[in-house]
CSV table of C-alpha atoms in Angstrom, one decimal:
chain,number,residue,atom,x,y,z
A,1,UNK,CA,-14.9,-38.2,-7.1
A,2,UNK,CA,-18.5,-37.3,-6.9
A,3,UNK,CA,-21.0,-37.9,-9.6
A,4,UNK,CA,-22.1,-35.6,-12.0
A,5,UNK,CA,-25.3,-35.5,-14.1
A,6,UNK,CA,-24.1,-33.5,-17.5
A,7,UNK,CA,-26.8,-32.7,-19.7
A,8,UNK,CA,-27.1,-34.7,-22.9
A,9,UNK,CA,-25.0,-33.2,-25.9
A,10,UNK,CA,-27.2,-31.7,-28.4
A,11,UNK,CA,-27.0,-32.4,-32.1
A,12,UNK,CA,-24.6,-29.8,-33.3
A,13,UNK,CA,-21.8,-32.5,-34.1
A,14,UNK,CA,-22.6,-32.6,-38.0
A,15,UNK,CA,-19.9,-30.5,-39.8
A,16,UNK,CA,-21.6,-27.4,-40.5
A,17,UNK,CA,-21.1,-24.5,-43.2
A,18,UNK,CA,-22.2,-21.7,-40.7
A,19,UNK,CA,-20.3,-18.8,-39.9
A,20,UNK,CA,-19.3,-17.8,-36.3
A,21,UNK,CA,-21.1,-14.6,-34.8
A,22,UNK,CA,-20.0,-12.1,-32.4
A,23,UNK,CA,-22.9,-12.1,-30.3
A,24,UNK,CA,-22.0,-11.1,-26.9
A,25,UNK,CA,-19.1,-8.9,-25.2
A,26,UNK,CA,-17.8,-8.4,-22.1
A,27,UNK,CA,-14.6,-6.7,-20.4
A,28,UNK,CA,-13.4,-6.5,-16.4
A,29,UNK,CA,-11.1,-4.7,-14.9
A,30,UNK,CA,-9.5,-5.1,-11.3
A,31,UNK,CA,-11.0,-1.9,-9.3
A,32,UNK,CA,-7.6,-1.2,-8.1
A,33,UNK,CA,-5.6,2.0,-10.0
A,34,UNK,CA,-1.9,2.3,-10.0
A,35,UNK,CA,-1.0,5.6,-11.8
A,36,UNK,CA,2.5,6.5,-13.0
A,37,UNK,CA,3.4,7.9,-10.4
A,38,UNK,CA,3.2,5.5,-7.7
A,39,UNK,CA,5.5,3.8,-10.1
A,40,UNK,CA,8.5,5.9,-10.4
A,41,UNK,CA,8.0,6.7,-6.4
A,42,UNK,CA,9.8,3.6,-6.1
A,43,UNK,CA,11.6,2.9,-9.7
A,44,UNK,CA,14.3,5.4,-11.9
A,45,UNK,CA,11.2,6.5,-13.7
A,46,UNK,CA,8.7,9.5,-14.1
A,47,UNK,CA,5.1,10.0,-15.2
A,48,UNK,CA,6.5,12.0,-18.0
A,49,UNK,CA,8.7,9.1,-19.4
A,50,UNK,CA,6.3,6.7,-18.7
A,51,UNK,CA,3.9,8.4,-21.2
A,52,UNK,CA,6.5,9.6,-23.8
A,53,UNK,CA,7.4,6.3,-24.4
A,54,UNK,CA,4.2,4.1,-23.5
A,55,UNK,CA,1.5,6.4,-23.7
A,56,UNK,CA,0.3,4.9,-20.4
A,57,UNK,CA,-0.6,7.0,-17.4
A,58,UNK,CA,-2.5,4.3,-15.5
A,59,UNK,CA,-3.2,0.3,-15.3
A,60,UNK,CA,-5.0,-1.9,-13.2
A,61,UNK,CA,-3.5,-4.4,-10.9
A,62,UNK,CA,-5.3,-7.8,-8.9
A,63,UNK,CA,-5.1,-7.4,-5.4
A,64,UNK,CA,-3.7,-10.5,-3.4
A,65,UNK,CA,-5.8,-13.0,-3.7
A,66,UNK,CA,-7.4,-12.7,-7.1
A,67,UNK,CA,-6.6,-14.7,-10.1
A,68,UNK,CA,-6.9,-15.1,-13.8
A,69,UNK,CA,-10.1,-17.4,-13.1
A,70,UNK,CA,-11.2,-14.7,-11.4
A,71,UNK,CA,-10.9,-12.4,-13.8
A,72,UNK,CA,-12.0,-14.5,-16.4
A,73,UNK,CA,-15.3,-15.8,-14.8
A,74,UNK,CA,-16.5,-12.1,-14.3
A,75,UNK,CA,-16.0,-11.0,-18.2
A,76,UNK,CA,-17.3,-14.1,-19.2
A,77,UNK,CA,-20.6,-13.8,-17.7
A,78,UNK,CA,-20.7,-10.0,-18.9
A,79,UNK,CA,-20.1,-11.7,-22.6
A,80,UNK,CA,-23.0,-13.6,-21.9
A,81,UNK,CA,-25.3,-11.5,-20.4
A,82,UNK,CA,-24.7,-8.6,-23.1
A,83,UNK,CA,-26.0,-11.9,-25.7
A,84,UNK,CA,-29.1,-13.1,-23.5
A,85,UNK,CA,-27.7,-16.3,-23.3
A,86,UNK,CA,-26.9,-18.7,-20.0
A,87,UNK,CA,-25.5,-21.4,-21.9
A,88,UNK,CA,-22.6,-22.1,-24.4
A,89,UNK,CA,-21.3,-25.4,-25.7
A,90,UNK,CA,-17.1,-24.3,-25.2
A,91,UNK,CA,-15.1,-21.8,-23.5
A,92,UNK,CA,-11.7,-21.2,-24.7
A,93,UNK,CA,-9.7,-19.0,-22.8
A,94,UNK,CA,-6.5,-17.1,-23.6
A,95,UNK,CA,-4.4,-16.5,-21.4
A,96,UNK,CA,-0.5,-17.1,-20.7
A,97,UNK,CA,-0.9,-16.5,-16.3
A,98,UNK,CA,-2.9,-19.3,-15.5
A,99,UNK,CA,-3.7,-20.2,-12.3
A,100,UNK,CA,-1.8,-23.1,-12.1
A,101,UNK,CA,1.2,-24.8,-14.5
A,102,UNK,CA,-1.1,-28.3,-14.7
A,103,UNK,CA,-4.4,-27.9,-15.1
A,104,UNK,CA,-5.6,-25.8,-17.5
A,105,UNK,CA,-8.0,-22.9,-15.8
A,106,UNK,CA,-10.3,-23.1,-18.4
A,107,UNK,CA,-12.4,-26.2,-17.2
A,108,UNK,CA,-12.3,-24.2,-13.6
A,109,UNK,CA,-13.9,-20.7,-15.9
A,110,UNK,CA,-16.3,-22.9,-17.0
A,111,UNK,CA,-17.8,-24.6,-13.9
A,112,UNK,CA,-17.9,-21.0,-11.8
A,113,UNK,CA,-19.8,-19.5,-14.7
A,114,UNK,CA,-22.3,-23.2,-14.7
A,115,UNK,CA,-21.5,-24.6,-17.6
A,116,UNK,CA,-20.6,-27.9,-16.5
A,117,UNK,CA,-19.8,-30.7,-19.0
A,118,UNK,CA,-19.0,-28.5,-21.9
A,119,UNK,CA,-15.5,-28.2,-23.6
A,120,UNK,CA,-12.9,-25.8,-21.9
A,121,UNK,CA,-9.4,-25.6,-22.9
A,122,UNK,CA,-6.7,-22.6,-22.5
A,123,UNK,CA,-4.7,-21.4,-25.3
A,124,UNK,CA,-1.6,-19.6,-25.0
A,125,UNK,CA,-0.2,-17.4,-27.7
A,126,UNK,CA,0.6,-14.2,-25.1
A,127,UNK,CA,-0.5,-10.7,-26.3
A,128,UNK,CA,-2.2,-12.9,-29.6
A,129,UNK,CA,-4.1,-15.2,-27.5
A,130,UNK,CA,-7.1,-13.4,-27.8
A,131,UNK,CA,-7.1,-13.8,-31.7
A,132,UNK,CA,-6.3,-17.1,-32.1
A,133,UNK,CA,-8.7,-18.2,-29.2
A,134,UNK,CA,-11.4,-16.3,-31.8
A,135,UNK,CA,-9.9,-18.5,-34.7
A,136,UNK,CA,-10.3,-21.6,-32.7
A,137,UNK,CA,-13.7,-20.4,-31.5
A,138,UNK,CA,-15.0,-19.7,-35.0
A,139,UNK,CA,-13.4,-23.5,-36.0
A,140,UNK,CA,-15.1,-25.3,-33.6
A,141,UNK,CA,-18.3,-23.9,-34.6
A,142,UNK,CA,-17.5,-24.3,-38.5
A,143,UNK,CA,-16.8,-27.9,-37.8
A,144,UNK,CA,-20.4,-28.4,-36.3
A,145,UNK,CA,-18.9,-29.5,-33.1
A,146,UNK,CA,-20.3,-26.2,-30.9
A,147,UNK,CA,-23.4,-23.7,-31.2
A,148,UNK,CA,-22.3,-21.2,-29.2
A,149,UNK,CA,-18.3,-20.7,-27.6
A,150,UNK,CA,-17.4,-18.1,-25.1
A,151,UNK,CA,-14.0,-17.1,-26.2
A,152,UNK,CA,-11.9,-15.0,-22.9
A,153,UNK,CA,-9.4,-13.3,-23.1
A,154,UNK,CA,-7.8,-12.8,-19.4
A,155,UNK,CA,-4.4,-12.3,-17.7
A,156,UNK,CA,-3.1,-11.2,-14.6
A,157,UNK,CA,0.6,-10.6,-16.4
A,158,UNK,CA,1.8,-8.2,-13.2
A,159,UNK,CA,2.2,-11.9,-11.7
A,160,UNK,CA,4.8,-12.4,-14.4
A,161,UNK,CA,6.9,-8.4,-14.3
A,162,UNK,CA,9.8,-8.2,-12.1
A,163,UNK,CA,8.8,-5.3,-9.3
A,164,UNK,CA,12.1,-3.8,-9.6
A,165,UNK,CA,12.8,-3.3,-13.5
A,166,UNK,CA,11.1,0.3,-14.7
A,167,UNK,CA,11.3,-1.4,-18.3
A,168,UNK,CA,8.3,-3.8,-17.8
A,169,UNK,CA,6.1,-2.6,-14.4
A,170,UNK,CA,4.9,0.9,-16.0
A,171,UNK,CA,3.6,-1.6,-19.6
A,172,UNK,CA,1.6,-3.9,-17.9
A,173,UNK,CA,-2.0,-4.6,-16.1
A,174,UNK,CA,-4.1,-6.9,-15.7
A,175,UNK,CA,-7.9,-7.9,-17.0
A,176,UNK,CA,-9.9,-10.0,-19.1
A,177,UNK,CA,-12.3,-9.0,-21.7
A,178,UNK,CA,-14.6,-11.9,-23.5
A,179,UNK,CA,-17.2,-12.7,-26.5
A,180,UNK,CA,-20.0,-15.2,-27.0
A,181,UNK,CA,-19.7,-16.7,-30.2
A,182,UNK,CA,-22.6,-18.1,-32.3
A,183,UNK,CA,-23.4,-20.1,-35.5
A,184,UNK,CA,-24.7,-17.9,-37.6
A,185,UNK,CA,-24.6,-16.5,-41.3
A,186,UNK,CA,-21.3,-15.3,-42.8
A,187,UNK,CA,-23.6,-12.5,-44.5
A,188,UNK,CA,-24.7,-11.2,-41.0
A,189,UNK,CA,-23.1,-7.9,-38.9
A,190,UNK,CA,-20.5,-9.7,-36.3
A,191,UNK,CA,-19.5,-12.6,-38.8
A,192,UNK,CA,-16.1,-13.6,-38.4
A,193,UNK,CA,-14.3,-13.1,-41.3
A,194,UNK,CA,-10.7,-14.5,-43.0
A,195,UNK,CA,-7.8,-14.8,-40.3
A,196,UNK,CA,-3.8,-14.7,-40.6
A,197,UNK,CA,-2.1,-16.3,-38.2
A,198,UNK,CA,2.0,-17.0,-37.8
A,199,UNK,CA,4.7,-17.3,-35.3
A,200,UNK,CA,8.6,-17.3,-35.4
A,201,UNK,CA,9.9,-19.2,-32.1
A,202,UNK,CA,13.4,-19.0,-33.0
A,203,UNK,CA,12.6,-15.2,-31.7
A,204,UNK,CA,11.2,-16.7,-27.9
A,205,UNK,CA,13.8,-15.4,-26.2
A,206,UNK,CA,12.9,-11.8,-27.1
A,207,UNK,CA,9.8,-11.7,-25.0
A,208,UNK,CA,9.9,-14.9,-22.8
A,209,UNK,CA,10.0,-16.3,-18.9
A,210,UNK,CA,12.7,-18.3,-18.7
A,211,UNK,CA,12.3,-20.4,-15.6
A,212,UNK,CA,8.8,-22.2,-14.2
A,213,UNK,CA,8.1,-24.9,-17.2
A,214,UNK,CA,9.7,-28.3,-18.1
A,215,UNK,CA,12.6,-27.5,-19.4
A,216,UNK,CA,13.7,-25.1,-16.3
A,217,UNK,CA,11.2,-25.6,-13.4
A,218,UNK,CA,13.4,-24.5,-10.5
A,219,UNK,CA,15.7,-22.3,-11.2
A,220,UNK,CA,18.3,-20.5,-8.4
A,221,UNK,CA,17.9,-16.7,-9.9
A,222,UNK,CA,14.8,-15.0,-9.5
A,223,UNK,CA,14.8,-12.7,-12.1
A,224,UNK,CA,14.5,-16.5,-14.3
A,225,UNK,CA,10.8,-16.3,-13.4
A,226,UNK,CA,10.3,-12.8,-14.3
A,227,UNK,CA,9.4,-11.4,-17.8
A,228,UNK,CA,12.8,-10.3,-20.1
A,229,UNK,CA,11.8,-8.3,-23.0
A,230,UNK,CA,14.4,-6.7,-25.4
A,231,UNK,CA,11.8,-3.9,-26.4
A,232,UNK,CA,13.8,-2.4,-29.0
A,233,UNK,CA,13.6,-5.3,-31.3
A,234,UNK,CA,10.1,-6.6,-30.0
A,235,UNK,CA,8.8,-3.1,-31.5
A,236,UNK,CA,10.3,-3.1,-34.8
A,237,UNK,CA,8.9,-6.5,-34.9
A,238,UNK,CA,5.9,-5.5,-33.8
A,239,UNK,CA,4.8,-3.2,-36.2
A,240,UNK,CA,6.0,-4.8,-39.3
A,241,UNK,CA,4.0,-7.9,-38.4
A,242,UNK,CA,0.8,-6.5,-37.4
A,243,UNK,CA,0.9,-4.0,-40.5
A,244,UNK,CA,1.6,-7.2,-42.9
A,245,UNK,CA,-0.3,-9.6,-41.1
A,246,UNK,CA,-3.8,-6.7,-41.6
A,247,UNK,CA,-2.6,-6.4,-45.1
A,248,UNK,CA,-3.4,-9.9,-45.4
A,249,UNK,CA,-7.0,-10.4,-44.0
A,250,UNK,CA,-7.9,-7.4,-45.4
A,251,UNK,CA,-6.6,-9.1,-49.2
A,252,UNK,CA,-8.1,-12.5,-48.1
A,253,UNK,CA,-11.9,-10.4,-47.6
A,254,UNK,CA,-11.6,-7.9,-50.9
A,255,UNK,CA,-11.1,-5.2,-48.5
A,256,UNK,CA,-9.0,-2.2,-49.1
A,257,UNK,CA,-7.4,0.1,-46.4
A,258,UNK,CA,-9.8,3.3,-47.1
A,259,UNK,CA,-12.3,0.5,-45.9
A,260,UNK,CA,-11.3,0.5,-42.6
A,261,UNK,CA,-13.4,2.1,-40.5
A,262,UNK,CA,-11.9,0.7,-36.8
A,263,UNK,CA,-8.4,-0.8,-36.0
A,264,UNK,CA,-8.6,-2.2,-32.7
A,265,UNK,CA,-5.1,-3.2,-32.1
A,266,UNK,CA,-3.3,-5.5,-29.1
A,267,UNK,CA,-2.6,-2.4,-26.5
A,268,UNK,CA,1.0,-3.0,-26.0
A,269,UNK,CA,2.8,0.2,-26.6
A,270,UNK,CA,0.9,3.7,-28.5
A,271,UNK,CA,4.6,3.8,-30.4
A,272,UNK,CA,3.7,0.5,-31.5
A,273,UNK,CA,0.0,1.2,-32.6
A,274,UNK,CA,0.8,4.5,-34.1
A,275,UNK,CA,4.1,3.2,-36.6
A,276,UNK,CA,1.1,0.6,-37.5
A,277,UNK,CA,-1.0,3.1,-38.3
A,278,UNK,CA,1.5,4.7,-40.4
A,279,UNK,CA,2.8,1.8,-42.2
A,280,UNK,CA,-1.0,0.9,-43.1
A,281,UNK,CA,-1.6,4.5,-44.6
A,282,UNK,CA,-4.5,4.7,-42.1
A,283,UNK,CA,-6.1,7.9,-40.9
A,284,UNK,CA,-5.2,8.7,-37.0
A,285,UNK,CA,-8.8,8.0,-36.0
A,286,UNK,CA,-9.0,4.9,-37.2
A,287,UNK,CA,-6.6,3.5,-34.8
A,288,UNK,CA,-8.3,3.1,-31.4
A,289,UNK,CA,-6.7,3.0,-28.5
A,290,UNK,CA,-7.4,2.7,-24.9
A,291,UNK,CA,-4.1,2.3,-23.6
A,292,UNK,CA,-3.6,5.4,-21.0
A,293,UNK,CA,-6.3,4.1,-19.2
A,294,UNK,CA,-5.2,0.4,-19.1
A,295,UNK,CA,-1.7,-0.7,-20.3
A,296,UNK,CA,-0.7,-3.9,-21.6
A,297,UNK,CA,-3.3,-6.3,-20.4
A,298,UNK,CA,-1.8,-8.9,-22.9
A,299,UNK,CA,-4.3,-11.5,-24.4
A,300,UNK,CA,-7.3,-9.5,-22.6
A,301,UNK,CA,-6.3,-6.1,-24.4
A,302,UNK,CA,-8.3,-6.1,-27.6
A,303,UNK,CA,-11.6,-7.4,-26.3
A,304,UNK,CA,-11.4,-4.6,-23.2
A,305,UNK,CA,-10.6,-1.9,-26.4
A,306,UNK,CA,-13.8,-3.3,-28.3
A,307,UNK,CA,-15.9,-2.7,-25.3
A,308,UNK,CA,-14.5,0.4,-24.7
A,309,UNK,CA,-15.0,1.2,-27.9
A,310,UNK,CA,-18.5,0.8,-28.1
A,311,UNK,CA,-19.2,2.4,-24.9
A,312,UNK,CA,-17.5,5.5,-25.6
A,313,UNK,CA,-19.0,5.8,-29.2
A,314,UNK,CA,-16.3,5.0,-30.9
A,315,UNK,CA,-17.4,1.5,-32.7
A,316,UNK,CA,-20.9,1.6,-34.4
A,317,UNK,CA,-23.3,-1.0,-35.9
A,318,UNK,CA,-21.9,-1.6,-40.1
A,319,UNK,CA,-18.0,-0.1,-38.9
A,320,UNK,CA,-15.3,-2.6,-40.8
A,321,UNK,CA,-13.2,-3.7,-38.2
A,322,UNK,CA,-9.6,-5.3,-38.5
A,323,UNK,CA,-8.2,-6.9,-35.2
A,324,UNK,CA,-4.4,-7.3,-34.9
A,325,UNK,CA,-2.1,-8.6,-32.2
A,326,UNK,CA,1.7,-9.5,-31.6
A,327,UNK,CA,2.9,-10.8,-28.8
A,328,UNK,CA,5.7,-13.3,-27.6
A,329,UNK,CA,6.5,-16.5,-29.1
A,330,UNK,CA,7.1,-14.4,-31.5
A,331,UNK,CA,3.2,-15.0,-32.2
A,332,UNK,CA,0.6,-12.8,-34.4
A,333,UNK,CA,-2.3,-12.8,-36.4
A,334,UNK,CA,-5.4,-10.5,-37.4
A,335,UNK,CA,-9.1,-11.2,-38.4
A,336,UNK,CA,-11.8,-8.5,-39.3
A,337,UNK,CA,-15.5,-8.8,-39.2
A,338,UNK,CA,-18.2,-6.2,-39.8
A,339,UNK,CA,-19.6,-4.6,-36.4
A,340,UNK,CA,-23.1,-5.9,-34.8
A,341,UNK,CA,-25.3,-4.2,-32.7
A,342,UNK,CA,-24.3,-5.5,-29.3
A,343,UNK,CA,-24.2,-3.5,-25.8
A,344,UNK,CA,-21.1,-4.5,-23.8
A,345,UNK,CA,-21.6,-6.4,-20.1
């Protein structure tokens, strides 16, 4: 193994009372479109029923070749391009396709984008990945042990959807969408604010891939190593645990709901986002959703919709923003933060 000269680690290790700052943001998409109806060419489906019951026309899909690293490296350097900065002290990225069972991709991220010798570790929480990598983010920096962390969301989930089931292939896409994190003041635009954050894994086997890890590594049916999803219960649960769980940061921060001014939701389903929506008492433009251009891009989904957000005009400087995701596991969580001024990589 060859030798590597790290750079000294700076003096950030003292337990600090600093908040963490949104200071960079990033999103990336695969440039190659599959529309609805290249779908139900080949599956019992239509363009109409794809939309009825998704609100998805289109997704984007990783040629042969290209992986979650690859995703992941090119949204991580938007995330820190979009903050001026070259450097961070962690990357954690979300994701549940990584490139490999054993290692962790995050160390690879990491290297690719130059910052060798830092911390880099993958968490996996599915669809609610990309909020608890933000909670982890914002603890490493409130325990003084990193400056700045590049959370990434990124998945490639198509990798993971049976090509033959019209339940799952229209939902999904792939992409990877990031932010830089910073130490900062909790008074400041971007400060992270309260989180919630739960799971119920007597549920797994609502949303799960039954085959590839420990417990079954080989199995003898394919369809083991494909996605199973029993939607109609996932989206009951869904909704009553992303409304709950917003009801709870938004108690925790003396917020109430007329204060919303943005909910950027996980992008799994418009049904889902818009019984949310409902269930919150929230006005129909306060829900954003980018969905029909997208899909379900799992743990990537909410920091692509931020981007877009603020590129189509959507998310300004001062809005009160609530994050909420659910996803398999069962996992979900929410946190909220007051927007900064940042332009998207």
């Amino acid at each position: 193994m060859a030798d590597h000269a790290f750079p000294p680690r700076k003096d950030f290790l003292v337990p600090s009372s600093q908040a963490a700052v949104l200071a960079g943001l990033g999103s990336w998409l695969p440039p190659r479109v599959v529309g609805n109806e290249e779908i139900a060419q080949r599956l019992d489906t239509s363009d109409e029923w794809i939309r009825t019951r998704t609100g998805i026309a289109e997704r984007r899909v990783v040629d042969p070749g290209t992986s979650t690293v690859d995703l992941a490296v090119e949204a991580g350097r938007r995330a820190l391009a979009s903050a001026g900065e070259t450097e961070a002290d962690a990357v954690v990225l979300a994701t549940s396709t990584a490139d490999q069972l054993c290692p962790a991709s995050a160390p690879q991220v990491a290297t690719k984008l130059g910052l060798n010798g830092v911390a880099a570790f993958d968490v996996n929480a599915v669809c609610s990945g990309f909020i608890y990598g933000l909670a982890t983010g914002a603890g490493l920096i409130a325990a003084g042990i990193a400056r700045r962390v590049l959370v990434i969301g990124a998945d490639a989930f198509t990798s993971l959807v049976d090509p033959e089931d019209r339940g799952t292939v229209p939902i999904f896409g792939d992409g990877a969408g990031a932010v830089l994190l910073r130490a900062g003041d909790a008074g400041e635009l971007g400060a992270i604010g309260a989180f919630d954050l739960h799971s119920e894994g007597e549920l797994a086997e609502l949303l799960w891939v039954e085959a590839g890890g420990a417990k079954n590594r080989r199995s003898d049916d394919p369809r083991d190593h494909y996605l199973v999803m029993q939607g109609q219960t996932v989206f009951r649960h869904a909704c009553a645990r992303m409304a709950e769980s917003a009801r709870a940061v938004l108690n925790s921060a003396g917020w109430m709901v007329g204060d919303i001014d943005r909910f950027i939701g996980h992008q799994a389903n418009i049904r889902i986002l818009q019984t949310c929506a409902k269930q919150l008492g929230l006005a129909a433009d306060v829900m954003y959703s980018n969905i029909e251009k997208v899909g379900n891009t799992s743990a990537a989904s909410i920091p692509i919709a931020l981007a877009d957000a603020v590129k189509d005009g959507t998310l300004q400087p001062g809005h009160r923003v609530v994050m909420g995701a659910f996803g398999a596991g069962l996992t979900w969580g929410s946190t909220l933060l007051r927007w900064p001024d940042v332009i998207p990589g």
